[in-house]
Amino acid sequence: MMPAQTLSVLADQELVTLNRAVGMLRRRNLPITSIAVGSSATPGVARLTIMLETDEATADRMARQLHKVVGVHEAVAYPAREGIARELALVKVRVAPRRYAELLDVALLYKATIADESADSIIFEVSGSDAFVLSFLRALERFEVLELARSGAVALERDATPGIPLPMSSETVS
């Protein structure tokens, strides 16, 4: 199994730019495990987070090619282990009255929140790493899962020098 790679792309939030970027990925027939699009810190700029099962050289080559696409501001590839990735999942579970407390215990264990509750079902919201979300889903297998929606991973690269303290301001120095 190939190591996971992350492609982080900042592009104009226009459909044509996003279509060009995704089209380039599609034409290369890369093994994409997750793709997520959302806003970035800059207004009008979207962040595409693409998780790939490929080697570093292929991911770097793809980042260089994406950087050439009109409307792409930045494209960076890095190993998934060098970043922080999180995913959101909504899970609708049928409520069996005699197992309600057991279901809530499982949700509490995973720090899942109740997004919606009705007489016969509960929708849980959980976020975390891909493995954490998958573990939550496996814990719910003994209940009746009615529907599932997963967002795909969003990721940011860690700083190259973690653990370096930020400089203190002159006000805090005594």
Coordinates of C-alpha atoms in Angstrom, one line a residue:
M1 CA 0.0 0.0 0.0
M2 CA 1.3 3.4 -1.0
P3 CA 1.7 6.1 1.7
A4 CA -1.0 8.8 1.9
Q5 CA -0.1 12.1 0.3
T6 CA -2.0 15.4 0.7
L7 CA -2.4 18.0 -2.0
S8 CA -3.5 21.4 -0.7
V9 CA -4.6 23.8 -3.5
L10 CA -5.6 27.4 -3.1
A11 CA -7.7 28.5 -6.1
D12 CA -10.2 31.1 -7.2
Q13 CA -13.6 30.2 -5.9
E14 CA -15.0 30.2 -9.4
L15 CA -16.6 27.1 -10.9
V16 CA -14.4 27.1 -14.0
T17 CA -11.2 27.2 -11.9
L18 CA -12.3 24.3 -9.6
N19 CA -13.5 22.4 -12.7
R20 CA -10.0 22.8 -14.3
A21 CA -8.2 21.6 -11.2
V22 CA -10.4 18.6 -10.6
G23 CA -10.4 17.8 -14.4
M24 CA -6.6 17.7 -14.3
L25 CA -6.7 15.2 -11.4
R26 CA -9.3 13.1 -13.2
R27 CA -7.3 12.9 -16.4
R28 CA -4.2 11.7 -14.5
N29 CA -6.4 8.8 -13.0
L30 CA -4.8 9.2 -9.6
P31 CA -6.0 7.1 -6.6
I32 CA -8.0 9.8 -4.7
T33 CA -9.3 8.7 -1.3
S34 CA -10.9 12.0 -0.4
I35 CA -11.5 15.4 -1.9
A36 CA -13.0 18.4 -0.1
V37 CA -13.6 22.0 -1.2
G38 CA -14.2 24.9 1.1
S39 CA -13.5 28.5 1.9
S40 CA -10.0 29.6 2.9
A41 CA -8.8 32.5 5.0
T42 CA -8.8 34.8 1.9
P43 CA -12.2 35.9 0.5
G44 CA -12.9 34.6 -3.0
V45 CA -10.3 31.8 -2.6
A46 CA -11.2 28.2 -2.1
R47 CA -9.0 25.4 -0.6
L48 CA -9.1 22.0 -2.2
T49 CA -7.8 19.2 0.0
I50 CA -7.1 16.1 -1.9
M51 CA -5.9 12.9 -0.2
L52 CA -4.1 10.5 -2.5
E53 CA -2.6 7.0 -2.2
T54 CA 0.6 7.6 -4.2
D55 CA 4.3 8.2 -3.8
E56 CA 5.8 11.6 -3.0
A57 CA 7.2 12.1 -6.5
T58 CA 3.8 11.7 -8.2
A59 CA 2.2 14.0 -5.6
D60 CA 4.9 16.7 -6.1
R61 CA 4.5 16.4 -9.9
M62 CA 0.7 16.8 -9.6
A63 CA 1.2 19.9 -7.4
R64 CA 3.5 21.5 -10.0
Q65 CA 1.0 20.8 -12.7
L66 CA -1.9 22.2 -10.7
H67 CA 0.1 25.3 -10.0
K68 CA 0.1 26.0 -13.8
V69 CA -3.7 26.0 -13.9
V70 CA -5.2 29.5 -14.5
G71 CA -6.8 30.7 -11.2
V72 CA -4.6 28.4 -8.9
H73 CA -2.7 30.6 -6.4
E74 CA -0.8 27.8 -4.6
A75 CA -0.5 24.0 -4.8
V76 CA 1.5 22.1 -2.2
A77 CA 2.0 18.3 -1.8
Y78 CA 3.2 16.8 1.5
P79 CA 3.0 13.4 3.2
A80 CA -0.2 13.1 5.2
R81 CA 1.7 12.3 8.3
E82 CA 3.2 15.8 8.1
G83 CA -0.2 17.5 8.4
I84 CA -3.3 17.6 10.4
A85 CA -6.4 16.1 8.7
R86 CA -9.9 16.0 10.1
E87 CA -13.2 14.8 8.7
L88 CA -16.8 15.4 9.6
A89 CA -19.5 12.6 9.6
L90 CA -23.2 12.8 10.1
V91 CA -24.8 9.4 11.0
K92 CA -28.5 8.7 11.3
V93 CA -29.2 5.8 13.6
R94 CA -32.5 4.1 14.4
V95 CA -33.4 4.4 18.1
A96 CA -34.5 1.2 19.8
P97 CA -36.0 2.3 23.2
R98 CA -34.4 -0.5 25.1
R99 CA -30.9 0.3 23.7
Y100 CA -31.1 4.1 23.9
A101 CA -28.7 4.4 26.9
E102 CA -26.2 2.1 25.2
L103 CA -26.3 4.2 22.1
L104 CA -25.7 7.4 24.0
D105 CA -22.8 5.8 25.8
V106 CA -21.1 5.0 22.5
A107 CA -21.7 8.6 21.3
L108 CA -20.3 10.0 24.6
L109 CA -17.2 7.7 24.2
Y110 CA -16.5 9.3 20.8
K111 CA -17.6 12.8 21.9
A112 CA -20.3 12.8 19.2
T113 CA -22.9 15.4 19.4
I114 CA -26.6 15.0 18.7
A115 CA -27.4 17.1 15.6
D116 CA -31.1 16.1 15.5
E117 CA -33.4 13.7 17.3
S118 CA -36.8 12.4 16.5
A119 CA -39.0 9.7 17.9
D120 CA -37.4 6.9 15.9
S121 CA -33.9 8.2 14.9
I122 CA -30.9 10.3 16.1
I123 CA -28.4 12.0 13.9
F124 CA -25.0 12.2 15.4
E125 CA -22.2 14.5 14.4
V126 CA -18.6 13.4 14.9
S127 CA -15.3 14.8 13.7
G128 CA -11.7 13.6 13.8
S129 CA -9.2 11.8 11.9
D130 CA -10.3 9.3 9.2
A131 CA -9.4 6.4 11.6
F132 CA -11.4 8.0 14.4
V133 CA -14.5 8.4 12.3
L134 CA -14.2 4.9 11.0
S135 CA -13.9 3.6 14.5
F136 CA -17.0 5.5 15.5
L137 CA -18.9 3.9 12.5
R138 CA -17.7 0.4 13.5
A139 CA -18.9 1.0 17.1
L140 CA -22.4 1.9 15.7
E141 CA -22.6 -1.3 13.6
R142 CA -24.4 -3.1 16.4
F143 CA -27.2 -0.5 16.0
E144 CA -29.2 0.1 12.9
V145 CA -27.4 2.8 10.9
L146 CA -29.9 4.3 8.5
E147 CA -27.8 6.9 6.6
L148 CA -24.3 8.2 6.5
A149 CA -22.6 11.4 5.1
R150 CA -18.9 12.0 5.3
S151 CA -17.3 15.3 4.4
G152 CA -13.9 14.1 3.2
A153 CA -10.7 15.2 4.9
V154 CA -9.7 18.8 5.2
A155 CA -6.0 19.2 6.1
L156 CA -3.3 21.8 6.9
E157 CA 0.4 21.2 6.9
R158 CA 2.2 21.3 10.2
D159 CA 5.0 23.9 10.7
A160 CA 8.4 22.6 9.8
T161 CA 9.8 23.4 13.2
P162 CA 7.1 22.4 15.8
G163 CA 7.5 23.2 19.4
I164 CA 9.4 26.5 19.0
P165 CA 7.8 29.0 21.5
L166 CA 6.4 32.2 20.1
P167 CA 8.3 35.4 21.1
M168 CA 6.8 37.1 24.1
S169 CA 5.6 40.7 23.7
S170 CA 7.4 43.4 25.7
E171 CA 4.3 43.7 27.9
T172 CA 4.6 40.2 29.3
V173 CA 8.3 40.4 30.1
S174 CA 8.9 41.4 33.7

